Coordinates of C-alpha atoms in Angstrom, one line a residue:
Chain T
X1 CA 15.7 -57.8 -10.0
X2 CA 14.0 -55.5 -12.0
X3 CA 15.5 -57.2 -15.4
X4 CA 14.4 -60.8 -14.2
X5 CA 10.7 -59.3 -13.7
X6 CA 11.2 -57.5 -17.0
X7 CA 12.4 -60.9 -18.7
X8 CA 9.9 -63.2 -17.6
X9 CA 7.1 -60.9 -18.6
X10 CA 8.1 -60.4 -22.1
X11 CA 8.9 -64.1 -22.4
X12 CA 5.3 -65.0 -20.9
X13 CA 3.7 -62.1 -23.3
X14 CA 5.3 -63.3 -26.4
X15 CA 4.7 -67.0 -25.8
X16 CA 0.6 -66.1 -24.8
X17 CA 0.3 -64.2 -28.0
X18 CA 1.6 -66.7 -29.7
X19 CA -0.4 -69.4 -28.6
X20 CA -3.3 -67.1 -28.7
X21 CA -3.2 -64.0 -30.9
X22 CA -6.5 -63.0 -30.0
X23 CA -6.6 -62.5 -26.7
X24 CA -6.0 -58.7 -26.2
X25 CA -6.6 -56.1 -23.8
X26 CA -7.0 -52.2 -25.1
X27 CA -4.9 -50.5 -22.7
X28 CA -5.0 -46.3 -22.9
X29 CA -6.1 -46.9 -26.3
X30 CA -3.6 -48.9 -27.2
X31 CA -4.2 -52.5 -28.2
X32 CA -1.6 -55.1 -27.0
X33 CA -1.3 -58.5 -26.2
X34 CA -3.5 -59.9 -23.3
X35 CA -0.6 -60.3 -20.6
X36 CA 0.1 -57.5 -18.5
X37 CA 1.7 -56.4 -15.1
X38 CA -0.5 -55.1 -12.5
X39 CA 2.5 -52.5 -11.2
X40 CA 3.4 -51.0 -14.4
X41 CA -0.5 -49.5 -14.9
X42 CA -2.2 -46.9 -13.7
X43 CA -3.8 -48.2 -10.3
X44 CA -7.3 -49.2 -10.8
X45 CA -10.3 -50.9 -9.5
X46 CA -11.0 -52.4 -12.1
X47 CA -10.4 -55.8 -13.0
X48 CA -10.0 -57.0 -16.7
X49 CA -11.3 -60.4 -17.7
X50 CA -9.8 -62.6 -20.5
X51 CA -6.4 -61.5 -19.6
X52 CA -3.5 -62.5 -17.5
X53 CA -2.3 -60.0 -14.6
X54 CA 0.8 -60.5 -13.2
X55 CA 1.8 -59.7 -9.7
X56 CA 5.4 -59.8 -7.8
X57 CA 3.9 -61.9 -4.6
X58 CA 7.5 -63.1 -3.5
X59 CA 11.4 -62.9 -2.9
X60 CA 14.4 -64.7 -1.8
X61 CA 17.9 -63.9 -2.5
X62 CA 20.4 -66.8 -1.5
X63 CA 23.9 -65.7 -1.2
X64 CA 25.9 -68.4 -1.2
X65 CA 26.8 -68.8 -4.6
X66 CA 29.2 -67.2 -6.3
X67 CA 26.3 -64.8 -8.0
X68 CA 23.3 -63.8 -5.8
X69 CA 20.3 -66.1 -6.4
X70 CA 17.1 -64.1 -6.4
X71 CA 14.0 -66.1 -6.2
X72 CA 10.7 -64.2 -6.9
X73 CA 7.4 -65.2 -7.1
X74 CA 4.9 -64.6 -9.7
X75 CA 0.9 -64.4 -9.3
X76 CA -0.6 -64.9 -12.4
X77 CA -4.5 -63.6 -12.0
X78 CA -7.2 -64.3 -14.6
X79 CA -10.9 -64.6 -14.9
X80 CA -13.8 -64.6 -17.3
X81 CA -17.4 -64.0 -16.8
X82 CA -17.8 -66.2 -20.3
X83 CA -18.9 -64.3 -23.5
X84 CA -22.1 -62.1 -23.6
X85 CA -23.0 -64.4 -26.8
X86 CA -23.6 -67.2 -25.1
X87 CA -25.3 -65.5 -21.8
X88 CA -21.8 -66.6 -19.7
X89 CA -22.4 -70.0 -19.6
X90 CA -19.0 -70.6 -21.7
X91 CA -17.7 -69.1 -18.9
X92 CA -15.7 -72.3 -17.6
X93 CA -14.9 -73.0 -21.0
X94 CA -12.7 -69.6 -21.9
X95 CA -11.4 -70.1 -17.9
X96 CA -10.0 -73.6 -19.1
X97 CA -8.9 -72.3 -22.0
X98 CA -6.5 -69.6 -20.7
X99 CA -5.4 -72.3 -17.9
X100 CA -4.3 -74.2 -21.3
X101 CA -2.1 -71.7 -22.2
X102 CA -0.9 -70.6 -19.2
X103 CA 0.3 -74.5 -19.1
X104 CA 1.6 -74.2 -22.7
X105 CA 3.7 -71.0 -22.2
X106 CA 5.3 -72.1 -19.1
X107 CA 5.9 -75.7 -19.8
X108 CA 7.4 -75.4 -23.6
X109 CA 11.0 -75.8 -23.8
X110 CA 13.3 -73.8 -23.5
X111 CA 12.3 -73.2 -19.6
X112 CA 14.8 -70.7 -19.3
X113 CA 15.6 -67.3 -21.6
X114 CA 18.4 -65.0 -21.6
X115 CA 17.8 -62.2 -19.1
X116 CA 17.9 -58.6 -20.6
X117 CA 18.1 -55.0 -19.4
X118 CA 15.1 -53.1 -20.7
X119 CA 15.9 -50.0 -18.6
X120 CA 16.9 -48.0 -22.0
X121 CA 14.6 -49.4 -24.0
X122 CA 12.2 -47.9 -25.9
X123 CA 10.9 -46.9 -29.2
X124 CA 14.1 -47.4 -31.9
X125 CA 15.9 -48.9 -28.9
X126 CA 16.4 -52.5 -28.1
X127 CA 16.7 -54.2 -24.6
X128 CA 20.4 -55.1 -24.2
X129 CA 21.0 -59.0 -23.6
X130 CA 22.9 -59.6 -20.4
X131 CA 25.5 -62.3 -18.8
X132 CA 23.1 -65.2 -17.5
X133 CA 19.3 -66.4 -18.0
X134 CA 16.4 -66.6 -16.4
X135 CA 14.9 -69.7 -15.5
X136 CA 11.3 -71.2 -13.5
X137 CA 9.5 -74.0 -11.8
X138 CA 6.5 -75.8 -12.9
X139 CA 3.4 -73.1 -12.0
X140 CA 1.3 -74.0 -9.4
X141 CA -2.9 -73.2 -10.6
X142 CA -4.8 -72.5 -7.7
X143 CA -8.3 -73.2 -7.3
X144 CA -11.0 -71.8 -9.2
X145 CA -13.4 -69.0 -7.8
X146 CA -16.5 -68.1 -8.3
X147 CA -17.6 -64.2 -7.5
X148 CA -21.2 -63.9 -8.6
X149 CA -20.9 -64.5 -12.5
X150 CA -17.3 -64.2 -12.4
X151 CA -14.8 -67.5 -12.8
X152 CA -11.0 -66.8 -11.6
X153 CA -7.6 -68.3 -11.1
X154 CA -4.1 -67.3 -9.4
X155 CA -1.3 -69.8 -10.9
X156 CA 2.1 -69.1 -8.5
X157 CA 5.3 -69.6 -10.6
X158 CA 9.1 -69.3 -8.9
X159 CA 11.2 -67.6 -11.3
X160 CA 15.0 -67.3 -10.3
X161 CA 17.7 -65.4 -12.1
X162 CA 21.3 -64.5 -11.0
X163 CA 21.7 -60.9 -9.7
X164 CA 24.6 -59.8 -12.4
X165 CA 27.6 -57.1 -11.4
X166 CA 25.8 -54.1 -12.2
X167 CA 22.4 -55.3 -10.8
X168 CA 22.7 -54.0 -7.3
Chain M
X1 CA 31.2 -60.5 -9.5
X2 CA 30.3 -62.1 -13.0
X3 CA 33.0 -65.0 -11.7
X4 CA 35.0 -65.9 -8.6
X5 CA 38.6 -67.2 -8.9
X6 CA 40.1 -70.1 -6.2
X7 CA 43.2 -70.6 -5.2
X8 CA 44.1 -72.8 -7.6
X9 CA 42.9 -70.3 -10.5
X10 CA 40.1 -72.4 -11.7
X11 CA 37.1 -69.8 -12.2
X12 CA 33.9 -71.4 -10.4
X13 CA 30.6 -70.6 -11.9
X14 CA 27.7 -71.0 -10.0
X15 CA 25.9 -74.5 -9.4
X16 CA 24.2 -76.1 -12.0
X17 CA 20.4 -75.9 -11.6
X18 CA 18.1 -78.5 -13.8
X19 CA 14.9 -79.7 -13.4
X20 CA 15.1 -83.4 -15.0
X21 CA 17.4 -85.8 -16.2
X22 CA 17.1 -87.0 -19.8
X23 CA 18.5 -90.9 -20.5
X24 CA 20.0 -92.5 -23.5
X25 CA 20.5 -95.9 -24.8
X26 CA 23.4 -97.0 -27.2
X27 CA 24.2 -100.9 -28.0
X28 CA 26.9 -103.1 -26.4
X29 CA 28.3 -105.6 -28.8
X30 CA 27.5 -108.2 -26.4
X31 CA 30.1 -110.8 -29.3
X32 CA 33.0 -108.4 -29.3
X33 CA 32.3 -107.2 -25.8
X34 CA 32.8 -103.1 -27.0
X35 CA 30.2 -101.0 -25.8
X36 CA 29.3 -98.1 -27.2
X37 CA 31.5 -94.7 -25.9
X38 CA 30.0 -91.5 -25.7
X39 CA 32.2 -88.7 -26.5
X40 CA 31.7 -85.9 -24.3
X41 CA 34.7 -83.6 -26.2
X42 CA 32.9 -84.0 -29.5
X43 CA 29.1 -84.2 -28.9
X44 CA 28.7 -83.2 -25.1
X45 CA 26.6 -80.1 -26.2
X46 CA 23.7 -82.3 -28.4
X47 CA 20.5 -81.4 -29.1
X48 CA 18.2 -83.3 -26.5
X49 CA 15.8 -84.4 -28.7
X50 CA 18.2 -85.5 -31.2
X51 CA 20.8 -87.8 -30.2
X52 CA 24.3 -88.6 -31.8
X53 CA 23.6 -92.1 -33.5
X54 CA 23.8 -94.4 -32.4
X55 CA 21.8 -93.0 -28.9
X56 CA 18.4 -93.5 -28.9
X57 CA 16.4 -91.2 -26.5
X58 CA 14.7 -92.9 -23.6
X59 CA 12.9 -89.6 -22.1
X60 CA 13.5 -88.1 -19.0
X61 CA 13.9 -90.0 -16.2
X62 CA 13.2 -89.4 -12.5
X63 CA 14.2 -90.4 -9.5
X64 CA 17.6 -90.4 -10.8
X65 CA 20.0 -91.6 -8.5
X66 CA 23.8 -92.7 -8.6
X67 CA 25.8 -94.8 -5.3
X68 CA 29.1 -95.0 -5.2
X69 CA 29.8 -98.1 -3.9
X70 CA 33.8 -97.8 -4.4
X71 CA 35.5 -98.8 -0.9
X72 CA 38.7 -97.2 0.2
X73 CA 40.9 -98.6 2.6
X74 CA 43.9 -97.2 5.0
X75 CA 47.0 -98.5 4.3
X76 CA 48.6 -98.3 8.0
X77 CA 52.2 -99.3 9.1
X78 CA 54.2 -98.3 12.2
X79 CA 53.3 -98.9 16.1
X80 CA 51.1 -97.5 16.5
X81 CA 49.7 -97.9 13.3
X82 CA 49.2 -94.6 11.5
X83 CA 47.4 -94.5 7.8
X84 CA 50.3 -93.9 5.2
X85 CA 48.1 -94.2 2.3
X86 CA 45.1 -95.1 0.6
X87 CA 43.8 -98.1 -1.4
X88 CA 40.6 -99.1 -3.2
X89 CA 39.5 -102.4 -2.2
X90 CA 36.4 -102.4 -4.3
X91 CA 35.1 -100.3 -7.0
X92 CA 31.7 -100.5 -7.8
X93 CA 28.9 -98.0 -8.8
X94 CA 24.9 -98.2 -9.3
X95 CA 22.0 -96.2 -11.2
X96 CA 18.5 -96.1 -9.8
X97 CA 16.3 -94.4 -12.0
X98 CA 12.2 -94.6 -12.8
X99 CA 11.8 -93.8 -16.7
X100 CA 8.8 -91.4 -17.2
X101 CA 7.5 -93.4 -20.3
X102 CA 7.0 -96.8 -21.1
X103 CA 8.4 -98.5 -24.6
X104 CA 9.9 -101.5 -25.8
X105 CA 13.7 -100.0 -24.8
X106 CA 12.4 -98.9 -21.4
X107 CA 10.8 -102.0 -19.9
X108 CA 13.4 -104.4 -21.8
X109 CA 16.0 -102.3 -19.5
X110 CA 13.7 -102.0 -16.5
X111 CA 13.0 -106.1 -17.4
X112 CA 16.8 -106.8 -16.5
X113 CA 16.5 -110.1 -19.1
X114 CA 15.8 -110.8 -22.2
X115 CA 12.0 -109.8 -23.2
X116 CA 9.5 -111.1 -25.1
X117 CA 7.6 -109.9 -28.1
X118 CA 3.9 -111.7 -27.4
X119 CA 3.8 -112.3 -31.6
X120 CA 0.4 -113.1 -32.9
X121 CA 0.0 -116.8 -32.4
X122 CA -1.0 -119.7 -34.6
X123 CA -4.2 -120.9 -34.8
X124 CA -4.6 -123.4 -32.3
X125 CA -1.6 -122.6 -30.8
X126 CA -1.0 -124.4 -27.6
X127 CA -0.8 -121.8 -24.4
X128 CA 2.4 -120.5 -23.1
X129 CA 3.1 -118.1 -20.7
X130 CA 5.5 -115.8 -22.7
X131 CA 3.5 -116.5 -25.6
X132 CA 2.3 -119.4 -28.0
X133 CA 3.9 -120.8 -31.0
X134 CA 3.6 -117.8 -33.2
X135 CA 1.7 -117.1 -36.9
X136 CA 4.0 -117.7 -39.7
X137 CA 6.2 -114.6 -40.2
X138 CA 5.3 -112.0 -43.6
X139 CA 8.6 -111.5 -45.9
X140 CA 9.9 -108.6 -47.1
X141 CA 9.7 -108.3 -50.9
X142 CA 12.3 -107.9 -52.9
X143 CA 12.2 -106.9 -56.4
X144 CA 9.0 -106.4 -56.6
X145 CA 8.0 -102.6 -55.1
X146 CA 10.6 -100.0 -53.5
X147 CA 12.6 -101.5 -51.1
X148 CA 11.8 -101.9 -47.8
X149 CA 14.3 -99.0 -45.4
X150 CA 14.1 -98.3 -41.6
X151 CA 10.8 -96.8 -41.8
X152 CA 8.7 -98.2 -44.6
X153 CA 8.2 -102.2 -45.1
X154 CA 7.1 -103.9 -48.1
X155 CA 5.0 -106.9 -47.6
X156 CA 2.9 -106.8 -50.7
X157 CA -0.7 -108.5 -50.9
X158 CA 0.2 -109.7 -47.6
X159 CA -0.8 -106.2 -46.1
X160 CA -3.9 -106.5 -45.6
X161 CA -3.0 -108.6 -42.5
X162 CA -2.3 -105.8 -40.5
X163 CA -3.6 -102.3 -39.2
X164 CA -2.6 -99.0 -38.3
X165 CA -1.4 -99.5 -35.1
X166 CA -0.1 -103.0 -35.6
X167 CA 3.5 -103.4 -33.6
X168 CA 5.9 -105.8 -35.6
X169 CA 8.9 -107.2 -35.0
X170 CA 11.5 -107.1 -37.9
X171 CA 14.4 -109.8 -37.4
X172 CA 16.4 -112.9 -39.3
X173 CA 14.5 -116.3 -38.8
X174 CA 16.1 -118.4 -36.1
X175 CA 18.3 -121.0 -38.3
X176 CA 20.3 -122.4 -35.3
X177 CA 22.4 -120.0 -34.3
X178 CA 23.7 -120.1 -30.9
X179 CA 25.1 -117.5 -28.7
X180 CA 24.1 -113.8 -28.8
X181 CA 20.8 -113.4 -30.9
X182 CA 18.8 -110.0 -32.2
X183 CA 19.4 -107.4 -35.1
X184 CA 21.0 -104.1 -33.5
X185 CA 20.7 -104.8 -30.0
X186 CA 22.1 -108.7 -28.4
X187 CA 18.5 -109.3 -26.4
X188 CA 18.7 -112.9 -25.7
X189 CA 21.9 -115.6 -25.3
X190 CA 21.0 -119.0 -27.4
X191 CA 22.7 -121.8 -25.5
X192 CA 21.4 -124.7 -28.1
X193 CA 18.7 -124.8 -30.5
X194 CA 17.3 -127.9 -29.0
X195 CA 16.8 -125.1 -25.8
X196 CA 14.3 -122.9 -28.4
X197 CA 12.5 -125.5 -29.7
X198 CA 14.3 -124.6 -33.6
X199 CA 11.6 -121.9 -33.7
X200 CA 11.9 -120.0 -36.8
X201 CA 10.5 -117.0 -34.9
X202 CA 12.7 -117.3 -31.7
X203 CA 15.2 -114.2 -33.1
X204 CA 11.5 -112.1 -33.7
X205 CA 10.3 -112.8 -30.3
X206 CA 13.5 -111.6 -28.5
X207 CA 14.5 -109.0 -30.8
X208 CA 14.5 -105.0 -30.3
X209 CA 14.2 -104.6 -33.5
X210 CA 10.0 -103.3 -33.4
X211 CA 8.1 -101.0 -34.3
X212 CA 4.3 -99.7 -34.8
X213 CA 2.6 -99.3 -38.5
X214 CA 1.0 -95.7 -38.5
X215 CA 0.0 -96.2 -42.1
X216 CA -0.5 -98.7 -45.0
X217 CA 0.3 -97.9 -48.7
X218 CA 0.3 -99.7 -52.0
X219 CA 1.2 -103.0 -49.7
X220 CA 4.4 -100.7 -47.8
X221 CA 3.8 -100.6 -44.0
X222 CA 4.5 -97.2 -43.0
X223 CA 6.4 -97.1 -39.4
X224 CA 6.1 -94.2 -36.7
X225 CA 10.2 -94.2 -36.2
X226 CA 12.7 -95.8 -37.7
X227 CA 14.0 -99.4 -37.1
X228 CA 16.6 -99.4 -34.0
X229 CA 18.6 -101.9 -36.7
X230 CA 17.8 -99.6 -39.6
X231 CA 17.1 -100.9 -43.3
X232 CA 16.4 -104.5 -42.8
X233 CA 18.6 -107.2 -44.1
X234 CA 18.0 -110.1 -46.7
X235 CA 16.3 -112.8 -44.9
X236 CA 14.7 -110.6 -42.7
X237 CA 10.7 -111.5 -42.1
X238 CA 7.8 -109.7 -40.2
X239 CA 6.4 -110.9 -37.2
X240 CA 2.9 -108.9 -35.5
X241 CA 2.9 -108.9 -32.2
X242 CA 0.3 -107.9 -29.0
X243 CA 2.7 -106.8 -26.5
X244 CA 5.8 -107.5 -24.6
X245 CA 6.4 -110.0 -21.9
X246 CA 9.3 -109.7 -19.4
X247 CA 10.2 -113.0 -16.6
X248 CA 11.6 -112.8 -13.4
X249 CA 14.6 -115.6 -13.3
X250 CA 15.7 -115.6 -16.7
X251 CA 19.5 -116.3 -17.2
X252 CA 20.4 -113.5 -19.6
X253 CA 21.5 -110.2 -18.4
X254 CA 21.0 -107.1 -20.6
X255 CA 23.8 -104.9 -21.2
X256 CA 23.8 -101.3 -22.5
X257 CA 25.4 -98.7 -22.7
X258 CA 24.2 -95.4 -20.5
X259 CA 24.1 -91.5 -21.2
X260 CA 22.1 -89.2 -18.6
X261 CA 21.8 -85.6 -19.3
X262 CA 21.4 -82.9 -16.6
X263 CA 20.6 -79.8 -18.6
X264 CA 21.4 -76.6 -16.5
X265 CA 19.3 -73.4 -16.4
X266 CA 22.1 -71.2 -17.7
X267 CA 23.1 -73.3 -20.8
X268 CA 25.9 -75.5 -18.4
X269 CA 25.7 -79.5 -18.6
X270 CA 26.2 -82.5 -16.6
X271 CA 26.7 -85.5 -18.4
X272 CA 27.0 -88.7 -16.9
X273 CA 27.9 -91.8 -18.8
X274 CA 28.3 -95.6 -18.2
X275 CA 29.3 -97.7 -20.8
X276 CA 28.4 -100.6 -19.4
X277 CA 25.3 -101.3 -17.7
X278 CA 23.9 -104.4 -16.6
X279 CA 20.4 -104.6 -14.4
X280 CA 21.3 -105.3 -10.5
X281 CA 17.2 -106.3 -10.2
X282 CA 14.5 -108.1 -11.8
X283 CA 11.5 -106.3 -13.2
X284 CA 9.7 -104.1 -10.7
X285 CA 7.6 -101.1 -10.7
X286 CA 6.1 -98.5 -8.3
X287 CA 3.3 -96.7 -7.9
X288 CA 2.6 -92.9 -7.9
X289 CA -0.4 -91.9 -6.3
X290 CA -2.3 -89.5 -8.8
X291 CA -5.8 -89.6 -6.6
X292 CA -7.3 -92.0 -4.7
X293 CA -7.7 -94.8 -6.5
X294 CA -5.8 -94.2 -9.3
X295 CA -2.1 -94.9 -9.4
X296 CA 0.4 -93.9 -12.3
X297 CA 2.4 -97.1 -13.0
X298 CA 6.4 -96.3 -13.2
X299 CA 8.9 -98.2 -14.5
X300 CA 11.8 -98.5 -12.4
X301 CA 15.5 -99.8 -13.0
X302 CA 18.3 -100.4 -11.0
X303 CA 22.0 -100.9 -12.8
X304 CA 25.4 -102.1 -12.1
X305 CA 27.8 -100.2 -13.8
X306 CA 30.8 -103.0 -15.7
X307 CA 34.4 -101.7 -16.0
X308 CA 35.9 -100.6 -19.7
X309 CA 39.7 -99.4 -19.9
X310 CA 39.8 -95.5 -20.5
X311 CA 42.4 -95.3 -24.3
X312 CA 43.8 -92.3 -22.8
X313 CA 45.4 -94.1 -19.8
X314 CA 44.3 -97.6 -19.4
X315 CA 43.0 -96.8 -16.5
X316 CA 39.7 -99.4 -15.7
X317 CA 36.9 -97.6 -14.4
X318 CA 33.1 -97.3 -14.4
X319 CA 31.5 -94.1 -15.5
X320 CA 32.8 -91.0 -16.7
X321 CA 31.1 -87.5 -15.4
X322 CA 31.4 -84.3 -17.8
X323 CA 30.3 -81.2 -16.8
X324 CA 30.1 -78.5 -19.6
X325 CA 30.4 -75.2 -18.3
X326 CA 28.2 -72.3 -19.5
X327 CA 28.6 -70.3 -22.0
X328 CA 26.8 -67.1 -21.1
X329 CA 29.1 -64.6 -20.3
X330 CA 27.7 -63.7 -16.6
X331 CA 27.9 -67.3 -15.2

């Protein structure tokens, strides 16, 4: 389940930061593109804005099949409180504009990617391509909230991938 | 685990999973009676957004949905009478579908009949309810200029009659000829010539053959896609039209040949192909509530599959199902 987490999040990072180079996030003084997963940083109360947060909300695993089907849902968090420059009131603008993308990355063909193993990878070392893909729904945007100056969003996406020999 | 194995030794991978089903449209030769085959063996593994020729993409549809209406029968003898065997009495087998965009080739289907092109009437034209008598057709020049192909047409000076954005219909003139009528596609049945008036336009207002001018240069109309007939014959004119008109009760029945695609989620395929299609309804649409009171508009078709004889057996049938397997190793 790990590797379906794994591969959705680096299809949804490369396809943001495509669509949208500059939206980044300086994470531990490293500067990387603005998609990240709530559960693989350091736990904080802090919430960054301009960015997309993922959470693992949801799972299902349907054994019927000849391959476990694991169905897992993904919370995608983001919010704005506008740009200083313009005293927040684009704030609904830059909201719209990352529910835009969010809508691009999700709904651009292929809607499905080859699930990999990143367990061993790391610096020199590539993921390792596995047997079967990874594959979603259409997301599901929530409603907008406002906290105080604050504009925010949780989109729901089902992701499913086959749990491979190996997996369990 | 990657794979089970039945008793029969077939390996069974896990079920398809797709999210939409993608339609295509091929030509019948309504004359010769041959429709066009789709070759799963060769081409089954297409690019979706680029069909084989000669399948044109119609978009996904929705709402896709196949009966089997195919009846089978006990064959019984004895006393009591005990089933011995099995027979088809009837073999039939129906498409509903709703197609997610609206064109010419979707609501001539949807239409059933033979459709209309609403060409630009005369001046003074009398009213008619599939349109007036229409504006004298534009030829295409020859010798003069490049030559017209699928995608550009060269009408000269006489360019400055249309816009970007005009639709056209590019077709023969109507010089009595009876029987199946229309460039690429048969879209209407001429019993007589005395039944279309002689209208030197009838061919252009039935014909398939359309499309829409997204740019006008040196007196060449620029198209968005290419001709369904491709580079237009010699004694082939240009007709504007508004719009498209379809009847309910006309006596021609449009045939076509049918591909739907089921594209799986791990690279796997489900294709599904009928030859022969004929519509089983008049024109009809529904309505899909977006928010009170606006209602998306949805074109919606219902076929009868026709028989061909499959080469490889002379066996008749009705539709032919592929299913390509994946290719990822896992599945």
């Amino acid at each position: 389940m790990q590797n379906e987490k794994d591969t959705f999040y680096m299809m949804l990072q490369s396809r943001l930061a495509a669509l949208n180079p500059a939206r980044t996030i300086v994470v531990r003084g490293v500067v990387r593109p603005g998609t990240l997963v709530d559960e693989n940083e350091l736990p904080s109360a802090w919430v960054p804005v301009d960015v997309f947060r993922l959470q693992w909300t949801g799972l299902q695993v349907n054994n019927t099949g000849p391959l476990p089907l694991v169905a897992m849902e993904c919370s995608i968090q983001y919010a704005t409180d506008g740009s200083s420059g313009n005293g927040g009131m684009d704030r609904g603008r830059l909201l719209a504009a990352m529910d835009a993308e969010l809508a691009a990355a999700l709904g651009a063909e292929p809607h499905a990617v080859g699930k990999m193993n990143f367990s061993a990878a790391g610096a020199g070392v590539a993921a390792t391509p596995m047997g079967t893909n990874v594959f979603w729904a259409d997301p599901v945007f929530g409603g907008a909230k406002a906290v105080d100056e604050r504009l925010e969003r949780t989109t729901t996406v089902q992701v499913f991938a086959y749990q491979e020999a190996g997996e369990l | 685990m990657s794979t089970t194995t039945t008793g029969g030794g077939v390996e069974a991978s896990v079920a398809p999973v797709t999210r939409r089903v993608r339609a295509y449209f091929a030509p019948v030769n309504r004359s010769a009676g041959v429709p066009t085959l789709f070759d799963a063996a060769q081409l089954g593994r297409f690019d979706l957004h680029a069909p084989p020729a000669p399948w044109v993409d119609l978009g996904w549809v929705s709402g896709f949905t196949r009966k089997c209406g195919t009846k089978v029968d006990a064959l019984r003898a004895g006393a009591p009478a005990m089933a011995v065997g099995q027979v088809r009495t009837e073999v039939e087998a129906t498409v509903l579908l709703a197609f997610e965009t609206w064109g010419k080739l979707q609501v001539t289907l949807a239409s059933g009949s033979q459709q209309t092109n609403l060409l630009t009437t005369a001046a003074g034209a009398a009213p008619n309810a599939s349109g007036g008598v229409a504006a004298a057709p534009v030829p295409l020049l020859t010798g003069t200029g490049p030559a017209s192909t699928a995608t550009s047409l060269n009408v000269g000076a006489a360019a400055t009659g249309f816009s970007v954005g005009s639709l056209v219909a590019v077709d023969v003139d109507y010089t009595g000829q009876l029987g199946y009528v229309g460039t690429g596609v048969s879209s209407a049945y001429v019993q007589s010539a005395s039944a279309v008036g002689g209208d030197i336009n009838y061919v252009r207002r039935v014909t398939l053959n359309v499309g829409v001018v997204v740019a006008i240069t040196a007196g060449v109309l620029e198209l968005a896609s290419p001709l369904p007939a491709g580079v237009p014959t010699a004694g082939m004119q240009v007709s504007q039209l508004v719009g498209f008109c379809d009847r309910e009760g006309a006596s021609f029945f449009q045939e076509w040949s049918g591909l739907f695609v089921m594209p799986g989620a791990q690279g796997d395929r489900v294709l599904v192909h009928y030859p022969r299609l004929q519509a089983m309804q008049g024109s009809t649409e529904t309505e899909e509530a977006l928010a009170a009171p606006l209602e998306r508009i949805r074109l919606t078709g219902a076929f009868r599959a026709l028989p061909v004889k499959d080469a490889n057996d002379g066996e008749t049938v009705l539709c032919f199902r592929s299913y390509l397997p994946a290719v990822l190793p896992g599945v």
